[in-house]
PDB file of C-alpha atoms in Angstrom:
ATOM      1  CA  MET A 209      90.609 148.214  -2.691  1.00 89.00           C
ATOM      2  CA  ARG A 210      90.335 151.686  -1.189  1.00 91.00           C
ATOM      3  CA  LEU A 211      86.987 153.431  -1.686  1.00 92.00           C
ATOM      4  CA  THR A 212      86.207 157.117  -1.379  1.00 93.00           C
ATOM      5  CA  LEU A 213      82.463 157.704  -1.233  1.00 94.00           C
ATOM      6  CA  THR A 214      80.263 160.721  -0.730  1.00 94.00           C
ATOM      7  CA  SER A 215      77.547 160.499   1.887  1.00 93.00           C
ATOM      8  CA  GLU A 216      74.940 159.719  -0.791  1.00 94.00           C
ATOM      9  CA  GLU A 217      77.093 157.021  -2.413  1.00 94.00           C
ATOM     10  CA  PHE A 218      77.792 155.452   0.974  1.00 94.00           C
ATOM     11  CA  LEU A 219      74.073 155.474   1.826  1.00 93.00           C
ATOM     12  CA  ALA A 220      73.253 153.773  -1.495  1.00 92.00           C
ATOM     13  CA  ALA A 221      75.874 151.058  -0.804  1.00 93.00           C
ATOM     14  CA  TRP A 222      74.574 150.757   2.789  1.00 92.00           C
ATOM     15  CA  LEU A 223      70.959 150.288   1.652  1.00 90.00           C
ATOM     16  CA  LEU A 224      72.009 147.740  -0.963  1.00 89.00           C
ATOM     17  CA  ARG A 225      74.054 145.697   1.541  1.00 89.00           C
ATOM     18  CA  ARG A 226      71.217 145.802   4.059  1.00 88.00           C
ATOM     19  CA  GLY A 227      68.757 144.444   1.480  1.00 82.00           C
ATOM     20  CA  LEU A 228      66.677 147.619   1.438  1.00 79.00           C
ATOM     21  CA  GLU A 229      67.422 148.567  -2.196  1.00 76.00           C
ATOM     22  CA  PRO A 230      66.355 148.267  -4.923  1.00 69.00           C
ATOM     23  CA  LEU A 231      62.768 148.863  -3.920  1.00 66.00           C
ATOM     24  CA  ARG A 232      60.021 146.808  -5.482  1.00 64.00           C
ATOM     25  CA  THR A 233      58.607 148.280  -8.659  1.00 67.00           C
ATOM     26  CA  ASP A 234      55.780 145.788  -9.227  1.00 70.00           C
ATOM     27  CA  CYS A 235      53.372 147.528  -6.834  1.00 68.00           C
ATOM     28  CA  ARG A 236      50.363 149.312  -8.293  1.00 69.00           C
ATOM     29  CA  ILE A 237      49.866 151.601  -5.300  1.00 67.00           C
ATOM     30  CA  MET A 238      52.628 153.628  -3.751  1.00 64.00           C
ATOM     31  CA  ARG A 239      52.434 155.633  -0.524  1.00 67.00           C
ATOM     32  CA  GLU A 240      54.639 158.524   0.401  1.00 72.00           C
ATOM     33  CA  ASP A 241      53.424 159.151   3.940  1.00 73.00           C
ATOM     34  CA  GLY A 242      55.464 156.397   5.572  1.00 71.00           C
ATOM     35  CA  ILE A 243      58.662 156.489   7.553  1.00 75.00           C
ATOM     36  CA  ASP A 244      61.768 158.221   6.266  1.00 77.00           C
ATOM     37  CA  LEU A 245      63.748 155.056   5.553  1.00 77.00           C
ATOM     38  CA  PRO A 246      66.800 156.830   4.095  1.00 81.00           C
ATOM     39  CA  GLY A 247      66.889 159.162   7.119  1.00 85.00           C
ATOM     40  CA  LEU A 248      66.680 156.280   9.592  1.00 87.00           C
ATOM     41  CA  GLU A 249      69.282 154.264   7.723  1.00 89.00           C
ATOM     42  CA  ARG A 250      71.628 157.269   7.408  1.00 92.00           C
ATOM     43  CA  THR A 251      71.591 157.583  11.208  1.00 92.00           C
ATOM     44  CA  ALA A 252      72.318 153.849  11.573  1.00 92.00           C
ATOM     45  CA  MET A 253      75.064 154.080   8.932  1.00 93.00           C
ATOM     46  CA  GLU A 254      76.802 156.993  10.656  1.00 94.00           C
ATOM     47  CA  ALA A 255      76.633 155.265  14.064  1.00 94.00           C
ATOM     48  CA  TRP A 256      78.024 152.048  12.559  1.00 95.00           C
ATOM     49  CA  PHE A 257      80.855 153.899  10.796  1.00 95.00           C
ATOM     50  CA  SER A 258      81.736 155.802  13.961  1.00 94.00           C
ATOM     51  CA  ARG A 259      81.988 152.492  15.831  1.00 95.00           C
ATOM     52  CA  GLN A 260      84.190 151.088  13.045  1.00 96.00           C
ATOM     53  CA  LEU A 261      86.583 154.024  13.391  1.00 95.00           C
ATOM     54  CA  HIS A 262      87.144 152.971  17.013  1.00 94.00           C
ATOM     55  CA  GLU A 263      87.103 149.190  16.631  1.00 94.00           C
ATOM     56  CA  ALA A 264      87.877 148.022  13.080  1.00 94.00           C
ATOM     57  CA  PRO A 265      91.388 146.948  12.080  1.00 95.00           C
ATOM     58  CA  ALA A 266      93.408 149.892  10.782  1.00 94.00           C
ATOM     59  CA  TRP A 267      93.921 148.304   7.361  1.00 94.00           C
ATOM     60  CA  MET A 268      90.145 148.458   6.771  1.00 95.00           C
ATOM     61  CA  LEU A 269      90.096 152.208   7.362  1.00 95.00           C
ATOM     62  CA  ALA A 270      92.050 155.135   5.946  1.00 91.00           C
ATOM     63  CA  PRO A 271      94.951 156.034   8.236  1.00 94.00           C
ATOM     64  CA  VAL A 272      96.371 159.501   7.615  1.00 94.00           C
ATOM     65  CA  ASP A 273      99.576 161.241   8.646  1.00 95.00           C
ATOM     66  CA  ILE A 274      98.576 164.187  10.850  1.00 95.00           C
ATOM     67  CA  SER A 275     102.087 165.168  11.925  1.00 93.00           C
ATOM     68  CA  ALA A 276     101.813 168.517  10.095  1.00 94.00           C
ATOM     69  CA  GLN A 277      98.724 169.508  12.142  1.00 92.00           C
ATOM     70  CA  ALA A 278      99.977 168.214  15.512  1.00 89.00           C
ATOM     71  CA  ARG A 279     101.603 170.669  17.930  1.00 89.00           C
ATOM     72  CA  LEU A 280     104.341 169.414  20.270  1.00 91.00           C
ATOM     73  CA  SER A 281     105.183 171.142  23.543  1.00 92.00           C
ATOM     74  CA  LEU A 282     107.212 170.036  26.556  1.00 92.00           C
ATOM     75  CA  LEU A 283     105.676 169.778  30.012  1.00 92.00           C
ATOM     76  CA  PRO A 284     107.766 170.695  33.108  1.00 92.00           C
ATOM     77  CA  ASP A 285     108.443 167.011  33.892  1.00 89.00           C
ATOM     78  CA  GLY A 286     109.960 166.421  30.421  1.00 88.00           C
ATOM     79  CA  THR A 287     106.893 164.748  28.952  1.00 91.00           C
ATOM     80  CA  GLY A 288     105.933 165.700  25.420  1.00 92.00           C
ATOM     81  CA  HIS A 289     102.395 166.999  24.979  1.00 94.00           C
ATOM     82  CA  VAL A 290     100.904 166.846  21.501  1.00 94.00           C
ATOM     83  CA  THR A 291      97.666 168.646  20.697  1.00 93.00           C
ATOM     84  CA  LEU A 292      95.872 166.510  18.125  1.00 93.00           C
ATOM     85  CA  PRO A 293      93.701 168.048  15.412  1.00 92.00           C
ATOM     86  CA  PRO A 294      89.915 167.856  15.926  1.00 92.00           C
ATOM     87  CA  GLY A 295      88.366 164.652  14.642  1.00 91.00           C
ATOM     88  CA  THR A 296      91.261 162.389  15.596  1.00 93.00           C
ATOM     89  CA  VAL A 297      89.681 159.136  16.745  1.00 94.00           C
ATOM     90  CA  ARG A 298      92.598 156.758  17.202  1.00 94.00           C
ATOM     91  CA  VAL A 299      96.375 157.108  17.107  1.00 95.00           C
ATOM     92  CA  LEU A 300      98.136 154.212  15.388  1.00 95.00           C
ATOM     93  CA  SER A 301     101.816 155.116  15.402  1.00 95.00           C
ATOM     94  CA  VAL A 302     104.194 157.913  16.370  1.00 95.00           C
ATOM     95  CA  GLU A 303     107.720 158.429  15.067  1.00 95.00           C
ATOM     96  CA  MET A 304     110.065 161.151  16.270  1.00 94.00           C
ATOM     97  CA  SER A 305     113.564 162.186  15.270  1.00 92.00           C
ATOM     98  CA  GLY A 306     115.986 161.051  17.959  1.00 91.00           C
ATOM     99  CA  TRP A 307     113.954 157.950  18.812  1.00 93.00           C
ATOM    100  CA  ASN A 308     115.381 154.541  17.981  1.00 92.00           C
ATOM    101  CA  ARG A 309     111.992 153.028  17.182  1.00 93.00           C
ATOM    102  CA  THR A 310     108.311 153.783  16.759  1.00 94.00           C
ATOM    103  CA  ALA A 311     106.470 154.527  20.005  1.00 94.00           C
ATOM    104  CA  PHE A 312     104.266 151.950  21.683  1.00 94.00           C
ATOM    105  CA  VAL A 313     100.769 153.535  21.633  1.00 94.00           C
ATOM    106  CA  VAL A 314      98.521 153.131  24.686  1.00 93.00           C
ATOM    107  CA  SER A 315      94.932 154.377  24.909  1.00 90.00           C
ATOM    108  CA  GLN A 316      93.532 152.458  27.898  1.00 85.00           C
ATOM    109  CA  THR A 317      94.335 153.740  31.375  1.00 81.00           C
ATOM    110  CA  ASP A 318      94.285 150.195  32.772  1.00 85.00           C
ATOM    111  CA  HIS A 319      97.172 149.091  30.527  1.00 89.00           C
ATOM    112  CA  PRO A 320     100.384 148.257  32.475  1.00 90.00           C
ATOM    113  CA  ARG A 321     102.493 150.419  30.151  1.00 89.00           C
ATOM    114  CA  TYR A 322     100.256 153.398  31.014  1.00 87.00           C
ATOM    115  CA  ALA A 323     100.894 152.956  34.739  1.00 88.00           C
ATOM    116  CA  ALA A 324     104.648 152.720  34.132  1.00 90.00           C
ATOM    117  CA  GLN A 325     104.634 156.199  32.569  1.00 88.00           C
ATOM    118  CA  LEU A 326     103.467 157.787  35.821  1.00 85.00           C
ATOM    119  CA  ASN A 327     106.849 157.065  37.430  1.00 86.00           C
ATOM    120  CA  PRO A 328     109.778 159.081  36.022  1.00 85.00           C
ATOM    121  CA  PHE A 329     112.119 156.130  36.576  1.00 88.00           C
ATOM    122  CA  SER A 330     110.047 153.592  34.615  1.00 88.00           C
ATOM    123  CA  ARG A 331     108.955 155.853  31.757  1.00 87.00           C
ATOM    124  CA  GLY A 332     109.691 155.139  28.167  1.00 88.00           C
ATOM    125  CA  GLY A 333     112.761 156.817  26.732  1.00 88.00           C
ATOM    126  CA  THR A 334     114.322 157.263  23.320  1.00 88.00           C
ATOM    127  CA  ASN A 335     115.104 153.537  23.090  1.00 91.00           C
ATOM    128  CA  ASP A 336     111.595 152.398  24.059  1.00 92.00           C
ATOM    129  CA  PRO A 337     109.203 155.359  23.648  1.00 94.00           C
ATOM    130  CA  VAL A 338     105.568 155.253  24.718  1.00 94.00           C
ATOM    131  CA  ALA A 339     102.714 157.438  23.472  1.00 94.00           C
ATOM    132  CA  VAL A 340      99.545 157.748  25.562  1.00 94.00           C
ATOM    133  CA  HIS A 341      96.402 158.861  23.719  1.00 93.00           C
ATOM    134  CA  THR A 342      94.279 160.699  26.282  1.00 90.00           C
ATOM    135  CA  THR A 343      90.514 161.129  26.340  1.00 85.00           C
ATOM    136  CA  GLU A 344      91.015 164.901  26.121  1.00 87.00           C
ATOM    137  CA  GLY A 345      92.211 164.588  22.516  1.00 87.00           C
ATOM    138  CA  SER A 346      95.913 164.918  23.166  1.00 92.00           C
ATOM    139  CA  LEU A 347      98.925 162.667  23.125  1.00 94.00           C
ATOM    140  CA  LEU A 348     101.557 162.347  25.849  1.00 93.00           C
ATOM    141  CA  LEU A 349     105.008 161.268  24.656  1.00 94.00           C
ATOM    142  CA  TYR A 350     107.384 159.512  27.025  1.00 92.00           C
ATOM    143  CA  THR A 351     110.030 160.749  26.541  1.00 85.00           C
ATOM    144  CA  PRO A 352     110.795 163.081  23.626  1.00 89.00           C
ATOM    145  CA  ALA A 353     114.341 163.280  22.332  1.00 85.00           C
ATOM    146  CA  ALA A 354     116.233 166.539  22.877  1.00 83.00           C
ATOM    147  CA  ASP A 355     115.387 168.840  19.964  1.00 85.00           C
ATOM    148  CA  GLY A 356     113.252 166.033  18.511  1.00 86.00           C
ATOM    149  CA  ALA A 357     110.422 166.630  16.079  1.00 91.00           C
ATOM    150  CA  ILE A 358     107.518 164.410  15.155  1.00 93.00           C
ATOM    151  CA  THR A 359     108.305 162.880  11.778  1.00 94.00           C
ATOM    152  CA  ARG A 360     105.177 160.724  11.444  1.00 96.00           C
ATOM    153  CA  LEU A 361     101.920 160.576  13.378  1.00 96.00           C
ATOM    154  CA  GLU A 362      99.512 158.100  11.842  1.00 96.00           C
ATOM    155  CA  ALA A 363      95.897 158.203  12.992  1.00 96.00           C
ATOM    156  CA  ILE A 364      92.329 157.320  12.145  1.00 95.00           C
ATOM    157  CA  CYS A 365      90.205 160.451  11.743  1.00 94.00           C
ATOM    158  CA  GLU A 366      86.492 161.132  11.355  1.00 93.00           C
ATOM    159  CA  ALA A 367      85.005 161.602   7.904  1.00 87.00           C
ATOM    160  CA  THR A 368      85.201 165.211   6.784  1.00 85.00           C
ATOM    161  CA  ASP A 369      82.836 167.088   4.491  1.00 87.00           C
ATOM    162  CA  GLY A 370      80.689 163.980   3.998  1.00 88.00           C
ATOM    163  CA  ILE A 371      83.530 162.029   2.350  1.00 93.00           C
ATOM    164  CA  TYR A 372      84.111 158.483   3.622  1.00 94.00           C
ATOM    165  CA  THR A 373      87.351 156.654   2.795  1.00 93.00           C
ATOM    166  CA  PHE A 374      87.888 152.997   3.702  1.00 94.00           C
ATOM    167  CA  ASP A 375      88.761 149.579   2.307  1.00 94.00           C
ATOM    168  CA  SER A 376      85.981 147.900   0.325  1.00 92.00           C
ATOM    169  CA  SER A 377      86.108 144.886   2.675  1.00 93.00           C
ATOM    170  CA  LEU A 378      84.607 147.067   5.418  1.00 94.00           C
ATOM    171  CA  LEU A 379      81.315 146.985   3.480  1.00 93.00           C
ATOM    172  CA  ASP A 380      81.157 143.221   4.096  1.00 92.00           C
ATOM    173  CA  THR A 381      80.790 143.883   7.831  1.00 92.00           C
ATOM    174  CA  ILE A 382      77.554 145.885   7.443  1.00 92.00           C
ATOM    175  CA  PRO A 383      74.920 144.080   9.528  1.00 89.00           C
ATOM    176  CA  LYS A 384      71.716 142.822   7.936  1.00 84.00           C
ATOM    177  CA  PRO A 385      68.432 144.052   9.413  1.00 79.00           C
ATOM    178  CA  GLU A 386      66.861 141.652  11.894  1.00 76.00           C
ATOM    179  CA  PHE A 387      63.736 141.185   9.752  1.00 70.00           C
ATOM    180  CA  LEU A 388      65.687 139.837   6.759  1.00 63.00           C
ATOM    181  CA  PRO A 389      66.689 136.170   6.489  1.00 61.00           C
TER     182      PRO A 389
END
């Protein structure tokens, strides 16, 4: 089930899953000069979620079509260069008019398909396109169809405006604190 949570709702679910909520109410004395537990846990939550955006299976996250925000231009060697919108973490699939199939997406420079794109004779074409997601936040398309346009560009993007969207099963992967059994 897909969840859409505000930052506060996500923090409440995070604290509950980590065993840090609800707090005990049977204490007679309460102190308010201790550590900022919600602040510490919010930092841990954001770091964990950022890691999930890079590593978790796509079905656990909220892929979005960013083709409307992507800008395609052609480089002198015939390679397509796509400027991705800010906050794009991972590209999942690319479809273009004139291509016979969805592009094979590569993000690691040590992948054999990445090395093949450096040679104009072994590059992907319209029958077997390849998309390389660069560390500079752009996408290189090998090789765009003549007068082709991006019809679908599915990606994982960072949370915007404090709104987190993901599958509820992602909550089951929240780690327990080391001090809890």
